[in-house]
CSV table of C-alpha atoms in Angstrom, one decimal:
chain,number,residue,atom,x,y,z
A,807,MET,CA,129.3,43.4,138.3
A,808,ASN,CA,133.1,44.2,138.1
A,809,ILE,CA,135.1,41.0,138.1
A,810,PHE,CA,137.9,42.8,140.0
A,811,SER,CA,135.6,43.9,142.8
A,812,ASN,CA,136.5,40.9,145.0
A,813,LEU,CA,140.2,41.3,144.7
A,814,PRO,CA,142.4,42.6,147.6
A,815,PHE,CA,142.9,46.4,147.4
A,816,GLU,CA,146.6,45.8,146.8
A,817,TRP,CA,145.7,44.0,143.5
A,818,LEU,CA,143.2,46.7,142.6
A,819,VAL,CA,145.7,49.5,143.1
A,820,GLY,CA,148.5,47.6,141.3
A,821,LEU,CA,146.2,46.9,138.3
A,822,ARG,CA,145.2,50.6,138.2
A,823,TYR,CA,148.8,51.7,138.1
A,824,ILE,CA,149.4,49.4,135.1
A,825,ARG,CA,146.4,50.7,133.2
A,826,SER,CA,147.0,54.4,134.1
A,827,GLY,CA,149.6,56.7,132.7
A,828,LYS,CA,147.8,58.7,130.0
A,829,ARG,CA,147.4,62.1,131.7
A,830,SER,CA,150.8,63.7,132.0
A,831,GLY,CA,153.9,63.5,129.8
A,832,ARG,CA,155.8,61.9,132.6
A,833,ASN,CA,153.2,59.2,133.1
A,834,ARG,CA,153.2,58.5,129.4
A,835,PHE,CA,157.0,58.1,129.5
A,836,ILE,CA,156.7,55.6,132.4
A,837,SER,CA,154.1,53.6,130.4
A,838,PHE,CA,156.4,53.7,127.4
A,839,ILE,CA,159.4,52.3,129.5
A,840,SER,CA,157.1,49.7,131.0
A,841,LEU,CA,156.0,48.7,127.4
A,842,ILE,CA,159.6,48.4,126.3
A,843,SER,CA,160.4,46.2,129.3
A,844,MET,CA,157.5,43.9,128.5
A,845,SER,CA,158.5,43.8,124.9
A,846,GLY,CA,162.1,42.9,125.8
A,847,ILE,CA,160.9,40.1,128.0
A,848,ALA,CA,158.6,38.8,125.2
A,849,LEU,CA,161.4,39.1,122.7
A,850,GLY,CA,163.9,37.3,124.9
A,851,VAL,CA,161.5,34.4,125.8
A,852,ALA,CA,160.5,34.0,122.1
A,853,ALA,CA,164.1,34.0,120.9
A,854,LEU,CA,165.1,31.4,123.6
A,855,ILE,CA,162.2,29.1,122.7
A,856,ILE,CA,163.0,29.3,119.0
A,857,VAL,CA,166.7,28.7,119.4
A,858,MET,CA,166.2,25.8,121.7
A,859,SER,CA,163.7,24.3,119.4
A,860,VAL,CA,166.1,24.6,116.4
A,861,MET,CA,168.9,23.1,118.4
A,862,ASN,CA,166.6,20.2,119.4
A,863,GLY,CA,165.7,19.8,115.8
A,864,PHE,CA,169.3,19.6,114.7
A,865,GLN,CA,170.1,17.1,117.4
A,866,LYS,CA,167.2,14.9,116.5
A,867,GLU,CA,168.0,15.1,112.7
A,868,VAL,CA,171.7,14.2,113.2
A,869,ARG,CA,170.8,11.5,115.7
A,870,ASP,CA,168.3,9.9,113.4
A,871,ARG,CA,170.7,9.9,110.5
A,872,MET,CA,173.4,8.4,112.7
A,873,LEU,CA,171.0,5.7,113.9
A,874,SER,CA,170.1,4.8,110.3
A,875,VAL,CA,173.7,3.4,110.1
A,876,ILE,CA,174.7,2.5,113.6
A,877,PRO,CA,172.6,0.1,115.8
A,878,HIS,CA,170.5,1.0,118.8
A,879,ILE,CA,172.4,-1.6,120.7
A,880,GLU,CA,175.6,-3.4,119.8
A,881,ILE,CA,176.7,-6.8,121.3
A,882,GLN,CA,180.3,-7.7,120.9
A,883,ASP,CA,182.7,-10.4,122.2
A,884,MET,CA,185.8,-8.9,123.8
A,885,TYR,CA,187.9,-11.4,121.8
A,886,GLY,CA,186.6,-10.2,118.5
A,887,SER,CA,184.2,-13.0,117.4
A,888,LEU,CA,180.8,-14.4,118.5
A,889,PRO,CA,180.7,-18.0,117.3
A,890,ASP,CA,177.3,-18.8,118.9
A,891,TRP,CA,175.6,-15.7,117.6
A,892,GLN,CA,172.4,-17.6,116.7
A,893,LYS,CA,171.9,-18.6,120.3
A,894,THR,CA,172.7,-15.0,121.5
A,895,ALA,CA,170.3,-13.6,119.0
A,896,ALA,CA,167.5,-15.9,120.2
A,897,GLU,CA,168.1,-14.9,123.8
A,898,VAL,CA,168.1,-11.2,122.9
A,899,LYS,CA,164.8,-11.5,121.0
A,900,LYS,CA,163.1,-12.7,124.1
A,901,ASN,CA,163.2,-9.1,125.4
A,902,PRO,CA,159.8,-7.6,124.4
A,903,GLU,CA,161.5,-4.3,123.5
A,904,VAL,CA,163.8,-5.9,120.8
A,905,THR,CA,162.4,-5.8,117.3
A,906,GLY,CA,165.4,-7.3,115.4
A,907,ALA,CA,169.0,-8.6,115.7
A,908,ALA,CA,171.5,-9.2,112.9
A,909,PRO,CA,175.1,-10.4,112.9
A,910,TYR,CA,178.0,-8.3,111.5
A,911,VAL,CA,181.7,-8.4,110.9
A,912,VAL,CA,183.7,-5.2,111.2
A,913,GLY,CA,187.3,-4.2,110.5
A,914,GLN,CA,189.4,-1.4,109.3
A,915,ALA,CA,190.9,-1.2,105.8
A,916,MET,CA,192.0,1.2,103.0
A,917,VAL,CA,190.4,1.4,99.6
A,918,THR,CA,192.3,2.6,96.6
A,919,ARG,CA,191.6,3.4,93.0
A,920,ASN,CA,194.2,4.7,90.7
A,921,ASP,CA,196.3,7.0,92.8
A,922,MET,CA,193.6,7.8,95.4
A,923,VAL,CA,193.6,6.1,98.8
A,924,ARG,CA,191.1,6.4,101.7
A,925,GLY,CA,190.7,4.8,105.1
A,926,VAL,CA,187.4,3.1,105.7
A,927,ILE,CA,185.5,1.0,108.2
A,928,VAL,CA,184.3,-2.2,106.4
A,929,ARG,CA,181.2,-3.7,107.8
A,930,GLY,CA,180.1,-7.2,106.7
A,931,ILE,CA,176.3,-7.7,106.9
A,932,ASP,CA,173.6,-10.1,105.9
A,933,PRO,CA,171.4,-8.0,103.6
A,934,LYS,CA,168.3,-10.0,104.5
A,935,GLU,CA,168.8,-9.5,108.3
A,936,GLU,CA,170.0,-6.0,108.0
A,937,ALA,CA,166.6,-4.6,107.1
A,938,GLY,CA,165.4,-5.4,110.6
A,939,VAL,CA,168.1,-3.3,112.4
A,940,SER,CA,168.9,-0.3,110.1
A,941,ASP,CA,167.5,1.9,107.4
A,942,ILE,CA,170.5,1.6,105.1
A,943,ALA,CA,168.6,-0.2,102.4
A,944,ARG,CA,166.4,2.9,101.9
A,945,GLN,CA,169.3,5.2,101.6
A,946,PHE,CA,170.9,3.9,98.4
A,947,LYS,CA,171.2,6.6,95.7
A,948,ALA,CA,172.5,4.0,93.2
A,949,GLY,CA,172.4,0.2,93.2
A,950,LYS,CA,170.7,-1.7,96.1
A,951,LEU,CA,171.6,-3.5,99.2
A,952,GLY,CA,170.6,-6.8,97.7
A,953,ASN,CA,173.6,-6.6,95.4
A,954,LEU,CA,175.8,-7.6,98.3
A,955,GLU,CA,175.4,-11.4,97.6
A,956,PRO,CA,177.7,-14.0,99.2
A,957,ASP,CA,180.9,-14.6,97.3
A,958,SER,CA,180.1,-11.7,94.9
A,959,PHE,CA,182.7,-9.4,96.5
A,960,ASN,CA,180.5,-6.4,95.8
A,961,ILE,CA,180.8,-3.4,98.0
A,962,ALA,CA,178.5,-0.5,98.9
A,963,ILE,CA,180.2,2.8,99.8
A,964,GLY,CA,179.1,6.2,101.0
A,965,SER,CA,178.3,9.1,98.6
A,966,GLU,CA,181.2,11.2,99.9
A,967,LEU,CA,183.7,8.3,99.5
A,968,ALA,CA,182.3,7.7,96.0
A,969,ARG,CA,182.8,11.3,95.1
A,970,ASN,CA,186.3,11.4,96.5
A,971,LEU,CA,187.3,8.3,94.6
A,972,ARG,CA,185.4,9.4,91.5
A,973,ILE,CA,183.7,6.0,91.3
A,974,GLY,CA,180.2,4.6,90.8
A,975,PRO,CA,178.3,1.3,90.5
A,976,GLY,CA,180.1,-1.3,88.4
A,977,ASP,CA,183.5,0.2,88.9
A,978,LYS,CA,186.4,-1.7,90.6
A,979,LEU,CA,188.3,-0.7,93.7
A,980,THR,CA,190.9,-2.5,95.8
A,981,VAL,CA,190.5,-3.1,99.5
A,982,ILE,CA,193.8,-3.3,101.5
A,983,ILE,CA,193.7,-5.2,104.8
A,984,PRO,CA,196.4,-4.1,107.4
A,985,GLN,CA,196.8,-7.8,108.6
A,986,GLY,CA,199.7,-8.8,106.4
A,987,GLN,CA,200.7,-12.1,104.9
A,988,VAL,CA,204.3,-13.5,105.0
A,989,THR,CA,205.9,-13.8,101.6
A,990,PRO,CA,209.5,-14.3,100.5
A,991,ALA,CA,209.7,-10.6,100.0
A,992,GLY,CA,208.6,-10.0,103.6
A,993,VAL,CA,205.3,-9.2,105.2
A,994,LEU,CA,202.9,-7.6,102.7
A,995,PRO,CA,199.3,-6.3,103.3
A,996,ARG,CA,196.6,-8.4,101.8
A,997,LEU,CA,194.7,-7.0,98.8
A,998,LYS,CA,191.3,-7.8,97.3
A,999,GLN,CA,189.5,-6.3,94.4
A,1000,PHE,CA,185.8,-5.4,94.9
A,1001,THR,CA,183.1,-4.2,92.5
A,1002,VAL,CA,181.0,-1.3,93.6
A,1003,GLY,CA,177.5,-2.6,94.0
A,1004,GLY,CA,175.8,0.5,95.3
A,1005,VAL,CA,176.2,4.0,96.7
A,1006,PHE,CA,174.3,5.1,99.8
A,1007,GLU,CA,173.8,8.5,101.5
A,1008,ALA,CA,173.1,8.5,105.2
A,1009,GLY,CA,173.2,12.3,105.4
A,1010,HIS,CA,176.1,12.2,108.0
A,1011,PHE,CA,179.5,13.2,106.6
A,1012,GLU,CA,181.5,10.8,108.8
A,1013,PHE,CA,179.5,7.8,107.7
A,1014,ASP,CA,179.2,8.8,104.1
A,1015,SER,CA,182.9,9.3,103.8
A,1016,THR,CA,184.3,6.4,105.9
A,1017,PHE,CA,181.8,3.5,105.8
A,1018,ALA,CA,181.6,0.6,103.4
A,1019,PHE,CA,179.4,-2.5,103.5
A,1020,ILE,CA,180.1,-5.9,102.1
A,1021,ASN,CA,178.4,-9.3,102.5
A,1022,MET,CA,179.2,-11.0,105.8
A,1023,ASN,CA,180.6,-14.1,104.2
A,1024,ASP,CA,182.9,-12.0,102.1
A,1025,ALA,CA,184.0,-10.1,105.2
A,1026,MET,CA,184.7,-13.3,107.1
A,1027,ARG,CA,187.0,-14.4,104.3
A,1028,LEU,CA,188.5,-11.0,103.9
A,1029,PHE,CA,189.4,-10.7,107.6
A,1030,ARG,CA,190.0,-14.4,108.1
A,1031,THR,CA,187.6,-15.0,110.9
A,1032,ASP,CA,185.3,-17.9,111.5
A,1033,ALA,CA,182.4,-16.1,113.2
A,1034,PRO,CA,180.7,-12.6,113.2
A,1035,SER,CA,182.1,-9.8,115.3
A,1036,GLY,CA,178.8,-9.3,117.1
A,1037,LEU,CA,175.1,-8.5,116.9
A,1038,ARG,CA,173.3,-5.3,115.9
A,1039,VAL,CA,170.1,-4.9,117.9
A,1040,GLN,CA,167.1,-2.8,117.1
A,1041,ILE,CA,164.5,-1.8,119.8
A,1042,ARG,CA,161.1,-0.2,119.7
A,1043,ASP,CA,162.1,3.1,121.5
A,1044,MET,CA,165.6,4.2,121.0
A,1045,GLN,CA,165.4,6.5,124.0
A,1046,GLU,CA,165.1,3.3,126.1
A,1047,ALA,CA,168.4,1.9,124.7
A,1048,PRO,CA,170.5,2.4,127.9
A,1049,GLU,CA,167.9,0.5,130.0
A,1050,VAL,CA,167.4,-2.2,127.5
A,1051,ALA,CA,171.1,-2.6,127.1
A,1052,GLN,CA,171.5,-3.1,130.8
A,1053,GLN,CA,168.7,-5.7,130.8
A,1054,LEU,CA,170.3,-7.6,127.9
A,1055,SER,CA,173.7,-7.6,129.7
A,1056,MET,CA,172.1,-9.1,132.8
A,1057,MET,CA,170.1,-11.6,130.6
A,1058,LEU,CA,173.2,-12.9,128.7
A,1059,GLN,CA,175.3,-13.3,131.9
A,1060,ASN,CA,178.5,-13.6,129.9
A,1061,ASP,CA,181.5,-11.7,131.1
A,1062,ASP,CA,183.1,-12.0,127.6
A,1063,VAL,CA,180.2,-10.1,126.0
A,1064,ILE,CA,180.1,-6.3,125.8
A,1065,VAL,CA,176.7,-4.6,125.4
A,1066,ARG,CA,176.8,-0.9,124.3
A,1067,ASP,CA,173.9,1.4,123.4
A,1068,TRP,CA,174.1,4.2,120.8
A,1069,SER,CA,174.5,6.9,123.4
A,1070,LYS,CA,177.8,5.3,124.6
A,1071,GLN,CA,179.1,4.8,121.1
A,1072,ASN,CA,178.8,8.5,120.4
A,1073,ARG,CA,179.3,9.8,123.9
A,1074,ASN,CA,181.6,12.7,123.0
A,1075,TRP,CA,179.3,14.1,120.4
A,1076,PHE,CA,176.2,14.0,122.6
A,1077,ALA,CA,178.1,15.5,125.5
A,1078,ALA,CA,179.2,18.3,123.3
A,1079,VAL,CA,175.7,19.0,122.1
A,1080,LYS,CA,174.4,18.9,125.7
A,1081,THR,CA,177.0,21.4,126.8
A,1082,GLU,CA,176.3,23.6,123.9
A,1083,LYS,CA,172.6,23.7,124.7
A,1084,LYS,CA,173.3,24.6,128.3
A,1085,MET,CA,175.6,27.4,127.3
A,1086,MET,CA,173.1,28.7,124.7
A,1087,PHE,CA,170.3,28.6,127.3
A,1088,LEU,CA,172.4,30.6,129.8
A,1089,ILE,CA,173.5,33.2,127.2
A,1090,LEU,CA,170.0,33.8,125.9
A,1091,MET,CA,168.6,33.9,129.4
A,1092,LEU,CA,170.8,37.0,130.0
A,1093,ILE,CA,168.6,38.7,127.4
A,1094,ILE,CA,165.6,38.0,129.5
A,1095,ALA,CA,167.4,39.0,132.6
A,1096,VAL,CA,168.3,42.4,131.1
A,1097,ALA,CA,164.7,43.0,130.0
A,1098,ALA,CA,163.3,41.8,133.3
A,1099,PHE,CA,165.5,44.1,135.3
A,1100,ASN,CA,164.4,47.0,133.1
A,1101,LEU,CA,161.3,46.7,135.2
A,1102,VAL,CA,163.4,48.0,138.1
A,1103,SER,CA,163.8,51.4,136.4
A,1104,THR,CA,160.1,51.4,135.5
A,1105,LEU,CA,159.0,50.7,139.1
A,1106,VAL,CA,161.5,53.1,140.6
A,1107,MET,CA,160.1,55.9,138.4
A,1108,THR,CA,156.5,54.8,139.3
A,1109,VAL,CA,157.4,54.9,143.0
A,1110,THR,CA,158.8,58.4,142.6
A,1111,GLU,CA,155.7,59.5,140.7
A,1112,LYS,CA,153.3,58.0,143.2
A,1113,GLN,CA,154.9,59.1,146.5
A,1114,ALA,CA,151.9,61.2,147.3
A,1115,ASP,CA,149.5,58.3,146.6
A,1116,ILE,CA,151.7,56.1,148.8
A,1117,ALA,CA,151.6,58.6,151.6
A,1118,ILE,CA,147.8,58.9,151.4
A,1119,LEU,CA,147.4,55.1,151.5
A,1120,ARG,CA,149.7,55.0,154.5
A,1121,THR,CA,147.6,57.6,156.4
A,1122,LEU,CA,144.5,55.6,155.5
A,1123,GLY,CA,145.9,52.6,157.3
A,1124,ALA,CA,147.8,50.7,154.6
A,1125,SER,CA,150.8,48.9,156.1
A,1126,PRO,CA,154.3,49.0,154.5
A,1127,ARG,CA,153.7,45.4,153.5
A,1128,SER,CA,150.6,46.3,151.6
A,1129,ILE,CA,152.4,49.1,149.8
A,1130,MET,CA,155.1,46.6,148.9
A,1131,LYS,CA,152.5,44.2,147.5
A,1132,ILE,CA,151.0,46.9,145.3
A,1133,PHE,CA,154.2,47.5,143.3
A,1134,MET,CA,155.1,43.8,143.3
A,1135,VAL,CA,151.7,43.1,141.7
A,1136,GLN,CA,152.4,45.8,139.1
A,1137,GLY,CA,155.8,44.5,138.2
A,1138,ALA,CA,154.9,40.8,138.3
A,1139,LEU,CA,151.9,41.3,136.1
A,1140,ALA,CA,154.0,43.2,133.6
A,1141,GLY,CA,156.5,40.3,133.6
A,1142,ILE,CA,153.8,37.7,133.3
A,1143,ALA,CA,152.2,39.6,130.3
A,1144,GLY,CA,155.6,39.8,128.6
A,1145,THR,CA,156.4,36.1,129.3
A,1146,LEU,CA,153.0,34.9,127.9
A,1147,ALA,CA,153.4,37.1,124.8
A,1148,GLY,CA,156.9,35.7,124.3
A,1149,VAL,CA,155.7,32.1,124.8
A,1150,GLY,CA,152.9,32.6,122.3
A,1151,VAL,CA,155.2,34.1,119.6
A,1152,GLY,CA,158.0,31.6,120.3
A,1153,VAL,CA,155.8,28.5,120.1
A,1154,LEU,CA,154.0,29.8,117.0
A,1155,ILE,CA,157.2,30.4,115.1
A,1156,SER,CA,158.8,27.1,116.3
A,1157,VAL,CA,156.0,24.9,115.1
A,1158,ASN,CA,155.8,26.8,111.7
A,1159,ILE,CA,159.5,27.3,111.1
A,1160,ASP,CA,159.4,24.9,108.1
A,1161,VAL,CA,157.0,27.4,106.4
A,1162,ILE,CA,158.5,30.7,107.7
A,1163,VAL,CA,162.1,30.1,106.8
A,1164,PRO,CA,161.4,29.1,103.2
A,1165,PHE,CA,159.2,32.2,102.8
A,1166,ILE,CA,162.0,34.4,104.1
A,1167,GLU,CA,164.5,32.7,101.8
A,1168,ARG,CA,162.2,33.3,98.7
A,1169,LEU,CA,161.4,36.8,99.8
A,1170,PHE,CA,165.0,38.0,100.1
A,1171,GLY,CA,166.6,35.5,97.6
A,1172,ILE,CA,168.9,33.9,100.2
A,1173,GLN,CA,169.5,30.4,101.6
A,1174,PHE,CA,170.5,29.9,105.2
A,1175,LEU,CA,171.7,26.3,104.7
A,1176,PRO,CA,173.1,25.9,101.2
A,1177,LYS,CA,172.9,22.3,99.9
A,1178,SER,CA,176.5,22.5,98.6
A,1179,ILE,CA,177.8,23.2,102.1
A,1180,TYR,CA,175.4,21.6,104.6
A,1181,LEU,CA,174.1,18.1,104.5
A,1182,ILE,CA,170.9,19.4,106.2
A,1183,SER,CA,169.4,21.9,103.8
A,1184,SER,CA,166.3,22.8,105.7
A,1185,LEU,CA,166.1,24.3,109.2
A,1186,PRO,CA,164.7,21.7,111.6
A,1187,SER,CA,162.7,22.4,114.7
A,1188,ASP,CA,161.6,20.1,117.6
A,1189,LEU,CA,159.6,21.9,120.2
A,1190,HIS,CA,159.8,20.5,123.7
A,1191,TRP,CA,157.2,21.7,126.1
A,1192,ALA,CA,159.5,21.0,129.0
A,1193,ASP,CA,161.8,23.7,127.6
A,1194,VAL,CA,158.9,26.1,127.2
A,1195,LEU,CA,157.8,25.7,130.8
A,1196,THR,CA,161.4,26.1,132.0
A,1197,ILE,CA,161.9,29.3,130.0
A,1198,GLY,CA,158.6,30.7,131.0
A,1199,GLY,CA,159.1,29.9,134.6
A,1200,ALA,CA,162.6,31.4,134.7
A,1201,SER,CA,161.3,34.6,133.0
A,1202,ILE,CA,158.5,35.0,135.6
A,1203,ILE,CA,160.9,34.4,138.5
A,1204,LEU,CA,163.4,37.0,137.1
A,1205,SER,CA,160.5,39.5,136.7
A,1206,PHE,CA,159.4,38.9,140.3
A,1207,LEU,CA,162.9,39.4,141.6
A,1208,ALA,CA,163.2,42.6,139.7
A,1209,THR,CA,160.2,44.0,141.7
A,1210,LEU,CA,161.7,43.5,145.2
A,1211,TYR,CA,163.9,46.5,145.5
A,1212,PRO,CA,161.5,49.1,144.1
A,1213,SER,CA,158.7,47.6,146.2
A,1214,TRP,CA,160.8,47.7,149.3
A,1215,SER,CA,161.8,51.4,148.6
A,1216,ALA,CA,158.1,52.2,148.2
A,1217,ALA,CA,157.3,50.6,151.6
A,1218,LYS,CA,160.0,52.8,153.2
A,1219,VAL,CA,158.4,56.1,152.0
A,1220,ASN,CA,157.8,58.5,154.9
A,1221,PRO,CA,154.2,59.9,154.6
A,1222,ALA,CA,155.1,63.2,156.3
A,1223,GLU,CA,158.0,63.8,154.0
A,1224,ALA,CA,156.0,62.8,150.9
A,1225,LEU,CA,153.1,65.1,151.7
A,1226,ARG,CA,155.2,68.1,152.8
A,1227,TYR,CA,155.3,69.8,149.4
A,1228,GLU,CA,151.9,68.5,148.1
């Protein structure tokens, strides 16, 4: 029994028109144009899925590298110090989403060695507590975080800063604090010599070139403060940081305390990435739109070729609405077939891009992301099924819209005029 026998006749005729087209040269040309349209839709859908997956992968890679240095949530006192940080940390840890809290001291300074000077952000930390709020201990290329002992005046610097200063573990550098001290010669900046106790690499240029870590006790003496600047807080799911930050703010009930999550600390960067993804989506969607509207020419030629068939169907009692449905079925099914093929190819490449790209690089002897230029040397991919559904749905909608005009023109065919010369 034919599985199509129970379908409405509009579907049967539409399916027959899709499968036909091998008798005359004109019919073969129409079939070729239809195949090109479907291939264009498939190519556009696949390209958009791959590009969005790669952009998601880059965003995730950079975000994870940023969060290896910056906290999920940061709690600061607006006056610059948090003297009762132990009490605040105990209250914060009552939230079930919080996995760790550690104090820190932060300030701006300059580091100099020989004739080279660089501006840095100095962060004083407790090495034992820091392991619970960041991954910095696992990112040391030389030395270790444990070298930052109290009163040792050891310093850990980023790999880019170490390269610029031509310095390594055991070398000396001078930290210059902008808060000056009054002397008979006038106000002079305060200087302190540190020993490089380690070099870390977070994989993010800004952090590797401008961040330096010292022991919290040394930082308090350096910046002449009696208490930490605030708390770094780690939570189970970083995506829940805005909600957890709001909960902590309500829990602390202290107007002098500022609670910020990681998305607010880097708002400009994330806003730029979001805008870039939107624009890339719109630009690549135009490729799908062009391919989808190629269906218009295919259906127009089909309508012109099948005018006699349309006239016969009309004389047999088919309504203009039924004629319209026939060609809408033909165009929509072609669009759906192209979309499904594109989704399959796009998903397959996206989930295997870590294998495909190295193969292409070895085959042609090229490198898309040279290690000497880019900190990320491999092409990341993060497939989101929500993006796949959005892209597939938009492609099907565009394909359906492309069928409206040809189907409407088919419904307007006059049977008498069409059969006059047959």
